Coordinates of C-alpha atoms and ligand atoms in Angstrom, one line a residue:
Chain A
M1 CA 11.7 -39.3 -46.5
S2 CA 14.2 -36.4 -47.3
T3 CA 17.3 -35.8 -45.4
Q4 CA 17.3 -33.1 -42.7
R5 CA 19.8 -30.7 -43.9
K6 CA 22.0 -29.1 -41.4
A7 CA 23.4 -25.7 -41.5
V8 CA 25.9 -23.7 -39.3
A9 CA 25.4 -19.6 -38.9
L10 CA 28.2 -17.6 -37.8
I11 CA 26.5 -15.4 -35.2
S12 CA 28.0 -12.1 -34.5
G13 CA 25.5 -10.8 -31.9
G14 CA 24.1 -8.5 -34.3
L15 CA 20.8 -8.3 -36.3
D16 CA 22.0 -9.1 -39.6
S17 CA 23.4 -12.7 -38.7
M18 CA 20.5 -13.3 -36.2
L19 CA 18.2 -12.7 -39.5
A20 CA 20.3 -14.7 -41.4
A21 CA 19.7 -17.6 -39.4
R22 CA 15.9 -17.3 -38.9
V23 CA 15.4 -16.9 -42.7
I24 CA 17.2 -20.3 -43.0
M25 CA 15.5 -22.2 -40.0
D26 CA 12.3 -21.0 -41.4
Q27 CA 13.1 -23.1 -44.4
G28 CA 13.2 -26.3 -42.3
I29 CA 16.9 -26.4 -42.3
H30 CA 18.4 -27.5 -38.8
V31 CA 20.7 -24.5 -37.6
E32 CA 23.4 -24.1 -35.0
G33 CA 25.5 -20.9 -34.2
I34 CA 29.0 -20.7 -34.4
N35 CA 31.1 -17.6 -32.7
F36 CA 35.1 -16.8 -32.7
F37 CA 36.6 -15.3 -29.9
T38 CA 39.4 -13.7 -31.6
G39 CA 40.5 -11.6 -28.2
F40 CA 39.5 -8.4 -29.8
C41 CA 35.8 -9.0 -29.6
V42 CA 33.9 -6.2 -28.1
E43 CA 31.6 -8.5 -26.2
G44 CA 32.1 -8.3 -22.2
H45 CA 35.5 -7.1 -21.6
T46 CA 36.1 -3.5 -20.4
H47 CA 32.4 -3.7 -19.2
A48 CA 33.8 -6.5 -16.5
I49 CA 36.7 -4.5 -15.7
R50 CA 35.1 -0.9 -14.7
K51 CA 33.7 -0.6 -11.4
K52 CA 30.6 1.3 -12.0
D53 CA 29.6 -1.6 -14.9
R54 CA 30.5 -4.8 -12.7
A55 CA 26.9 -4.2 -11.1
K56 CA 25.3 -4.7 -14.0
P57 CA 27.0 -6.8 -16.6
K58 CA 26.1 -6.9 -20.1
R59 CA 24.5 -9.8 -21.7
N60 CA 26.9 -11.5 -24.5
N61 CA 24.9 -10.8 -27.4
A62 CA 25.8 -13.6 -29.4
L63 CA 24.7 -16.0 -26.8
W64 CA 21.7 -13.9 -26.3
V65 CA 20.8 -14.5 -30.1
A66 CA 21.0 -17.7 -30.0
E67 CA 18.6 -18.3 -27.1
Q68 CA 16.3 -15.8 -28.9
L69 CA 16.5 -18.1 -32.1
G70 CA 16.5 -21.3 -30.0
I71 CA 19.5 -22.8 -31.4
K72 CA 22.9 -24.0 -29.8
L73 CA 26.1 -21.6 -30.0
H74 CA 29.6 -23.0 -30.1
I75 CA 32.2 -20.4 -29.1
I76 CA 35.4 -21.1 -30.5
D77 CA 38.5 -20.1 -29.0
V78 CA 40.7 -18.7 -32.0
I79 CA 43.2 -16.3 -30.3
E80 CA 46.5 -18.1 -31.0
E81 CA 45.5 -18.7 -34.9
Y82 CA 44.3 -15.3 -35.2
K83 CA 47.6 -13.7 -34.8
D84 CA 48.6 -14.5 -38.2
V85 CA 45.5 -12.9 -39.4
L86 CA 46.2 -10.0 -38.0
I87 CA 50.0 -9.8 -38.4
N88 CA 50.1 -10.8 -41.9
P89 CA 46.9 -10.0 -43.4
K90 CA 47.2 -10.6 -47.4
H91 CA 44.7 -8.0 -48.1
G92 CA 45.9 -5.6 -45.7
Y93 CA 44.0 -3.3 -43.0
G94 CA 40.7 -1.2 -43.4
Q95 CA 40.5 2.2 -41.7
N96 CA 42.3 1.2 -38.5
M97 CA 44.2 -2.2 -37.7
N98 CA 41.1 -4.2 -39.0
P99 CA 42.1 -7.0 -41.6
C100 CA 38.4 -7.5 -42.3
L101 CA 38.7 -9.4 -45.4
D102 CA 41.2 -11.9 -44.4
C103 CA 39.5 -12.1 -41.0
K104 CA 36.2 -13.1 -42.9
C105 CA 38.2 -15.9 -44.9
F106 CA 39.7 -16.8 -41.9
M107 CA 36.3 -17.2 -39.8
V108 CA 34.4 -19.0 -42.8
H109 CA 37.5 -21.4 -43.3
K110 CA 37.2 -22.3 -39.6
A111 CA 33.3 -23.0 -40.3
V112 CA 34.0 -25.2 -43.1
E113 CA 36.7 -27.2 -40.8
W114 CA 33.7 -26.9 -38.5
I115 CA 31.1 -28.6 -40.5
R116 CA 33.3 -31.3 -42.0
A117 CA 34.1 -32.2 -38.2
H118 CA 30.5 -32.3 -37.4
D119 CA 28.9 -33.3 -40.7
F120 CA 26.8 -30.3 -41.5
D121 CA 25.8 -29.6 -45.1
F122 CA 26.8 -25.5 -45.5
I123 CA 27.4 -22.5 -43.9
I124 CA 25.6 -19.1 -43.6
T125 CA 26.6 -15.3 -42.7
G126 CA 24.5 -12.4 -42.1
E127 CA 26.7 -10.6 -45.0
V128 CA 25.1 -8.0 -46.7
M129 CA 26.4 -6.8 -50.2
G130 CA 28.0 -3.5 -50.1
Q131 CA 27.7 -3.0 -46.4
R132 CA 31.0 -2.8 -45.3
P133 CA 33.7 -1.1 -47.2
M134 CA 36.3 -4.2 -47.0
S135 CA 35.0 -7.5 -46.9
Q136 CA 31.3 -7.2 -48.2
R137 CA 31.9 -5.7 -51.7
R138 CA 30.5 -7.4 -54.9
D139 CA 34.2 -8.0 -55.8
T140 CA 35.3 -9.0 -52.3
M141 CA 32.4 -11.6 -51.5
P142 CA 33.7 -14.2 -54.1
V143 CA 37.2 -14.2 -52.5
V144 CA 36.0 -15.3 -49.2
A145 CA 34.0 -17.8 -50.7
R146 CA 37.3 -18.9 -52.3
E147 CA 39.8 -18.3 -50.3
S148 CA 38.0 -19.9 -47.0
G149 CA 37.3 -23.1 -48.9
A150 CA 33.9 -23.0 -48.7
D151 CA 32.9 -22.2 -52.2
D152 CA 29.5 -22.9 -53.1
L153 CA 28.7 -24.1 -49.5
L154 CA 28.6 -20.4 -48.4
L155 CA 25.2 -19.0 -48.5
R156 CA 24.6 -15.2 -47.6
P157 CA 20.5 -15.5 -47.5
L158 CA 20.2 -11.8 -46.9
C159 CA 21.8 -11.0 -50.3
A160 CA 21.6 -14.3 -52.1
K161 CA 19.6 -13.0 -55.1
H162 CA 22.5 -10.8 -55.8
L163 CA 24.9 -13.9 -55.9
P164 CA 25.2 -16.8 -58.3
P165 CA 23.0 -19.8 -56.6
T166 CA 24.9 -21.9 -54.1
L167 CA 24.7 -25.6 -53.8
P168 CA 22.0 -25.3 -51.2
E169 CA 20.0 -23.2 -53.7
R170 CA 20.8 -25.7 -56.5
E171 CA 19.9 -28.8 -54.8
G172 CA 16.9 -27.4 -53.6
W173 CA 17.6 -27.5 -49.7
V174 CA 16.6 -24.1 -49.6
D175 CA 14.1 -22.0 -51.9
R176 CA 16.1 -19.2 -53.5
E177 CA 13.0 -17.4 -54.1
K178 CA 12.6 -17.1 -50.2
L179 CA 15.9 -15.4 -50.1
L180 CA 16.8 -11.8 -50.0
D181 CA 18.3 -9.1 -52.2
F182 CA 19.3 -6.6 -49.3
H183 CA 22.2 -4.1 -50.6
G184 CA 24.0 -1.3 -49.3
R185 CA 24.2 0.5 -46.2
N186 CA 20.4 1.3 -45.6
R187 CA 19.4 -0.8 -42.7
K188 CA 15.7 -0.3 -43.4
P189 CA 15.0 -3.8 -45.0
Q190 CA 16.9 -5.5 -42.2
M191 CA 14.7 -3.5 -39.6
A192 CA 11.4 -4.2 -41.8
L193 CA 12.3 -7.9 -41.8
A194 CA 12.9 -8.1 -38.2
R195 CA 9.8 -6.5 -37.5
Q196 CA 7.6 -9.1 -40.0
L197 CA 9.4 -11.8 -38.2
G198 CA 8.7 -10.5 -34.8
I199 CA 12.0 -9.8 -33.6
E200 CA 11.9 -6.6 -31.5
D201 CA 15.0 -6.6 -29.3
Y202 CA 18.3 -6.9 -31.1
A203 CA 21.8 -5.0 -30.5
Q204 CA 22.3 -1.7 -32.0
P205 CA 24.5 -2.1 -35.3
A206 CA 27.7 -0.7 -34.1
G207 CA 30.9 0.6 -36.2
G208 CA 32.4 -3.1 -36.0
C209 CA 32.4 -6.5 -34.1
C210 CA 36.0 -5.8 -32.8
F211 CA 38.3 -3.5 -31.4
L212 CA 40.6 -3.5 -34.3
T213 CA 38.0 -0.9 -36.1
D214 CA 38.6 1.4 -33.1
R215 CA 41.2 4.1 -33.7
A216 CA 42.5 4.6 -30.3
Y217 CA 42.9 0.9 -29.9
S218 CA 44.5 0.5 -33.3
D219 CA 47.2 3.3 -32.3
K220 CA 47.8 1.7 -28.9
L221 CA 48.4 -1.8 -30.9
V222 CA 51.0 -0.1 -33.3
D223 CA 52.7 1.7 -30.5
L224 CA 53.3 -1.8 -28.6
W225 CA 54.6 -3.5 -31.7
Q226 CA 57.0 -0.4 -32.6
A227 CA 58.3 -0.3 -29.2
R228 CA 58.9 -4.1 -29.2
G229 CA 60.7 -4.2 -32.6
E230 CA 58.4 -6.9 -33.7
R231 CA 54.8 -7.4 -34.5
E232 CA 53.8 -10.0 -31.9
Y233 CA 51.5 -10.0 -28.9
Q234 CA 50.0 -12.3 -26.1
L235 CA 46.5 -12.3 -24.8
D236 CA 47.5 -10.3 -21.8
D237 CA 49.0 -7.6 -24.2
I238 CA 45.7 -7.0 -25.7
M239 CA 43.6 -7.2 -22.8
L240 CA 45.8 -4.3 -21.1
L241 CA 45.4 -2.5 -24.2
K242 CA 41.7 -2.0 -23.2
V243 CA 42.6 -0.9 -19.7
G244 CA 43.9 2.5 -18.4
R245 CA 45.7 5.3 -19.3
H246 CA 48.7 4.6 -21.4
I247 CA 51.9 6.7 -21.4
R248 CA 55.3 6.2 -23.2
P249 CA 58.1 8.5 -22.2
N250 CA 60.6 6.3 -24.3
P251 CA 60.9 3.2 -26.4
R252 CA 61.9 1.2 -23.4
F253 CA 58.8 1.1 -21.3
K254 CA 55.5 2.5 -21.0
L255 CA 53.2 2.8 -18.0
I256 CA 49.4 1.6 -17.9
I257 CA 47.9 3.8 -15.2
G258 CA 44.5 2.4 -13.6
R259 CA 41.7 5.2 -13.8
E260 CA 39.7 3.9 -11.5
E261 CA 39.1 1.1 -8.4
G262 CA 38.0 -1.4 -11.0
E263 CA 40.9 -1.0 -13.6
N264 CA 43.2 -0.9 -10.4
R265 CA 41.8 -4.1 -9.3
F266 CA 42.2 -5.6 -12.6
L267 CA 45.9 -4.6 -13.0
E268 CA 46.4 -6.0 -9.3
G269 CA 46.3 -9.5 -11.2
Y270 CA 49.3 -8.5 -13.3
R271 CA 51.6 -7.5 -10.7
K272 CA 53.5 -10.9 -10.7
Q273 CA 54.3 -10.2 -14.3
Y274 CA 55.0 -6.7 -14.5
V275 CA 57.1 -4.0 -12.3
S276 CA 54.2 -1.9 -10.4
L277 CA 54.0 1.1 -9.1
C278 CA 51.5 2.3 -6.2
P279 CA 51.7 5.7 -4.1
T280 CA 52.0 5.0 -0.3
S281 CA 51.9 8.5 1.1
H282 CA 48.5 9.5 -1.0
K283 CA 45.7 7.5 -2.3
G284 CA 46.4 6.8 -6.2
P285 CA 46.5 4.3 -8.9
L286 CA 48.0 1.2 -9.6
V287 CA 50.6 1.4 -12.3
L288 CA 52.0 -1.5 -14.2
L289 CA 55.3 -0.7 -16.6
D290 CA 55.4 -2.8 -19.5
G291 CA 58.6 -3.3 -21.4
W292 CA 62.5 -3.0 -19.7
P293 CA 62.6 0.2 -17.7
E294 CA 66.2 1.0 -16.7
E295 CA 67.1 2.2 -13.2
A296 CA 66.6 6.0 -14.1
D297 CA 63.1 5.3 -15.7
L298 CA 61.8 4.2 -12.3
E299 CA 62.1 7.5 -10.8
L300 CA 60.4 9.0 -13.9
A301 CA 57.7 6.6 -13.7
A302 CA 57.2 7.3 -10.2
R303 CA 56.9 11.1 -11.0
I304 CA 54.4 10.4 -13.3
T305 CA 52.4 7.9 -10.8
A306 CA 52.4 10.7 -8.5
R307 CA 50.9 13.3 -10.8
Y308 CA 48.0 11.0 -11.1
S309 CA 47.7 10.7 -7.2
Q310 CA 45.9 12.5 -4.9
G311 CA 49.2 14.1 -3.8
R312 CA 49.3 15.6 -7.2
D313 CA 49.8 19.2 -5.8
A314 CA 52.0 17.8 -2.9
E315 CA 55.7 18.8 -2.8
Q316 CA 56.6 15.0 -2.3
V317 CA 54.9 11.8 -2.9
T318 CA 56.2 8.1 -1.8
V319 CA 55.8 5.5 -4.5
A320 CA 56.3 1.8 -3.7
V321 CA 58.0 0.1 -6.7
R322 CA 57.4 -3.7 -6.9
Q323 CA 59.1 -6.0 -8.9
G324 CA 57.2 -9.0 -10.5
D325 CA 59.2 -11.2 -7.5
G326 CA 57.6 -9.3 -4.8
E327 CA 60.7 -7.2 -4.1
E328 CA 59.6 -3.7 -3.1
R329 CA 61.2 -0.5 -2.2
E330 CA 60.0 3.2 -2.0
L331 CA 61.1 6.4 -4.0
T332 CA 60.0 9.7 -2.6
V333 CA 59.8 12.2 -5.9
A334 CA 58.4 15.2 -6.7
P335 CA 55.0 14.8 -8.9
M336 CA 55.4 15.7 -12.5
P337 CA 53.5 18.9 -13.4
P338 CA 50.8 18.0 -16.0
G339 CA 52.6 20.5 -18.4
E340 CA 55.5 18.3 -18.3
I341 CA 54.1 15.6 -19.7
P342 CA 54.6 15.8 -23.5
A343 CA 50.8 15.3 -25.3
D344 CA 52.6 12.6 -27.6
W345 CA 53.7 10.6 -24.6
H346 CA 50.1 9.8 -24.3
V347 CA 49.5 6.8 -26.7
Chain B
M1 CA 29.0 -39.2 -9.0
N2 CA 31.8 -37.4 -10.6
T3 CA 32.5 -33.7 -10.1
K4 CA 34.8 -31.7 -12.3
H5 CA 36.2 -28.4 -11.0
I6 CA 37.8 -25.6 -13.5
D7 CA 39.5 -22.2 -12.4
A8 CA 38.6 -19.5 -14.7
R9 CA 39.3 -16.8 -12.1
R10 CA 40.8 -13.5 -13.9
L11 CA 39.6 -14.6 -17.1
L12 CA 36.9 -12.5 -18.8
C13 CA 34.0 -13.2 -20.8
P14 CA 33.7 -15.3 -23.0
M15 CA 36.8 -17.2 -21.9
P16 CA 35.1 -18.8 -18.8
V17 CA 32.0 -19.8 -21.0
I18 CA 34.7 -21.4 -23.6
R19 CA 36.6 -23.1 -20.5
T20 CA 32.8 -24.5 -19.5
Q21 CA 32.0 -25.7 -22.7
D22 CA 35.4 -27.4 -23.4
A23 CA 35.2 -29.3 -19.9
V24 CA 31.2 -30.3 -20.5
A25 CA 32.5 -31.7 -23.6
D26 CA 34.3 -34.6 -22.1
M27 CA 31.6 -35.2 -19.3
Q28 CA 28.6 -37.5 -18.9
P29 CA 25.3 -36.6 -18.4
G30 CA 24.5 -36.0 -14.7
E31 CA 27.9 -35.3 -13.7
Q32 CA 28.6 -31.5 -12.0
L33 CA 31.1 -29.3 -13.0
V34 CA 32.1 -26.5 -10.6
I35 CA 33.5 -23.0 -12.4
T36 CA 35.4 -20.6 -10.0
C37 CA 35.7 -17.4 -12.1
T38 CA 35.7 -13.5 -11.2
D39 CA 34.3 -12.0 -14.3
P40 CA 30.6 -11.0 -13.3
G41 CA 29.8 -11.3 -16.9
A42 CA 29.7 -15.3 -16.0
L43 CA 26.7 -14.9 -14.0
K44 CA 24.6 -14.0 -17.2
D45 CA 26.9 -16.1 -19.6
I46 CA 27.0 -19.4 -18.1
P47 CA 23.5 -19.8 -17.4
A48 CA 22.4 -18.5 -20.8
W49 CA 25.2 -21.1 -22.4
C50 CA 23.3 -23.8 -20.3
R51 CA 20.0 -23.1 -21.3
I52 CA 20.7 -23.1 -24.9
N53 CA 22.6 -26.2 -24.6
G54 CA 20.2 -28.2 -22.4
H55 CA 22.2 -28.3 -19.2
R56 CA 21.5 -27.0 -15.6
V57 CA 22.7 -24.4 -13.4
V58 CA 22.4 -26.1 -10.0
E59 CA 23.8 -23.2 -7.8
T60 CA 25.4 -19.8 -8.2
R61 CA 27.1 -18.3 -5.1
Q62 CA 29.8 -15.5 -4.2
E63 CA 32.9 -16.0 -2.0
G64 CA 34.5 -12.7 -1.9
D65 CA 35.5 -11.9 -5.3
D66 CA 35.0 -15.5 -6.7
I67 CA 32.0 -16.5 -8.4
I68 CA 31.5 -20.2 -8.0
I69 CA 28.9 -21.8 -10.5
T70 CA 27.7 -25.5 -10.4
V71 CA 26.4 -26.8 -13.3
E72 CA 25.0 -30.3 -14.0
V73 CA 25.3 -31.8 -17.5
G74 CA 22.5 -32.5 -19.5
A75 CA 21.3 -35.5 -21.6
Ligands
SF4_1 S1 35.4 -5.9 -37.6 FE1 36.9 -7.4 -36.4 S2 36.0 -9.1 -36.4 FE2 34.7 -8.1 -37.9 S3 35.6 -8.7 -39.7 FE3 36.8 -6.9 -39.2 S4 38.7 -7.7 -38.4 FE4 37.1 -9.1 -38.2

């Protein structure tokens, strides 16, 4: 009797990785999914924060795909290890702060560690040659295989016919003839294959699987590093980059201003770690100060906070300023007129 | 029977799922895990994770802002 071969599939939640896993399952291979949480993944987050979205939480697409396929999914927390990938990418960044090539090498490398620990035979991904400008090019796909240490244990079922045969193909564990030759940005072949396999519902392909491909998010990350004078971050920092309006009057501090009730509630949870402001004479947002504000900065922060409160047209607004240790005092200030907040303060 | 509790409050998905997964890895079939969290996304994600991995959601309830999910570890 032949041995049951086992593959782990990198599942992002999109259509491509779903198809790749399915194509290999259909060849009788036992497949389980793996999904990496870097802290920047689009799945879930901001959705859970905004009040209007709390009522109908979005599904986690990776879990949903695994359920559709009927496979197990292992979600791995790589927040700490990922810092080095983002801070020092050997191959640089894409259009924004997305280090896609290093990221792919890292994830496939983690998958190599995983198959060794769990006695699996090979790794599959939903990569399609020529689909992504950085990590899925003819010249970079071998880089991923080599630098991740996966070498010929890395099989990309959707474009395998454009690549040299991998070990699973050479050994006959999978039939190369039944693999695909997708190429380029045209997504029609994927959609046709989905139809053929009876897959009707799937997440629409987006620009990228993480916030690092987003321009506004990347700008906030760069601003944070510049202000701190070092390229470092904690999970709280990168979560807060997804929330609120960010205004930086000077390198010492920035304001993170809740834009609605859900964001205010989310920011509440950080009041022990940050100086926070909240109008008391009028309804208004909760504001966190990130950095090291000086005494004079507090008044400026209070005036900006007042500007975003319902007292924006009042002559004076009273704002409570609370330190992380709970010490609180009130400042009564004139709201800053909108025209006086320079455009370049908005991060 | 052993019951284990984890506090995943303020964590956003998928962190509550990851905490659940890591806790279950050290538990025996039949034991129960009680997860307290605040992200409503967990209401979908934890049951989905249980279904695909062969565990059972015994109870889901809400106490103020807290969402409390009890899971029975499968074989
Ligand atoms: S979009 Fe983000 S998660 Fe996806 S490969 Fe690029 S850096 Fe990695």
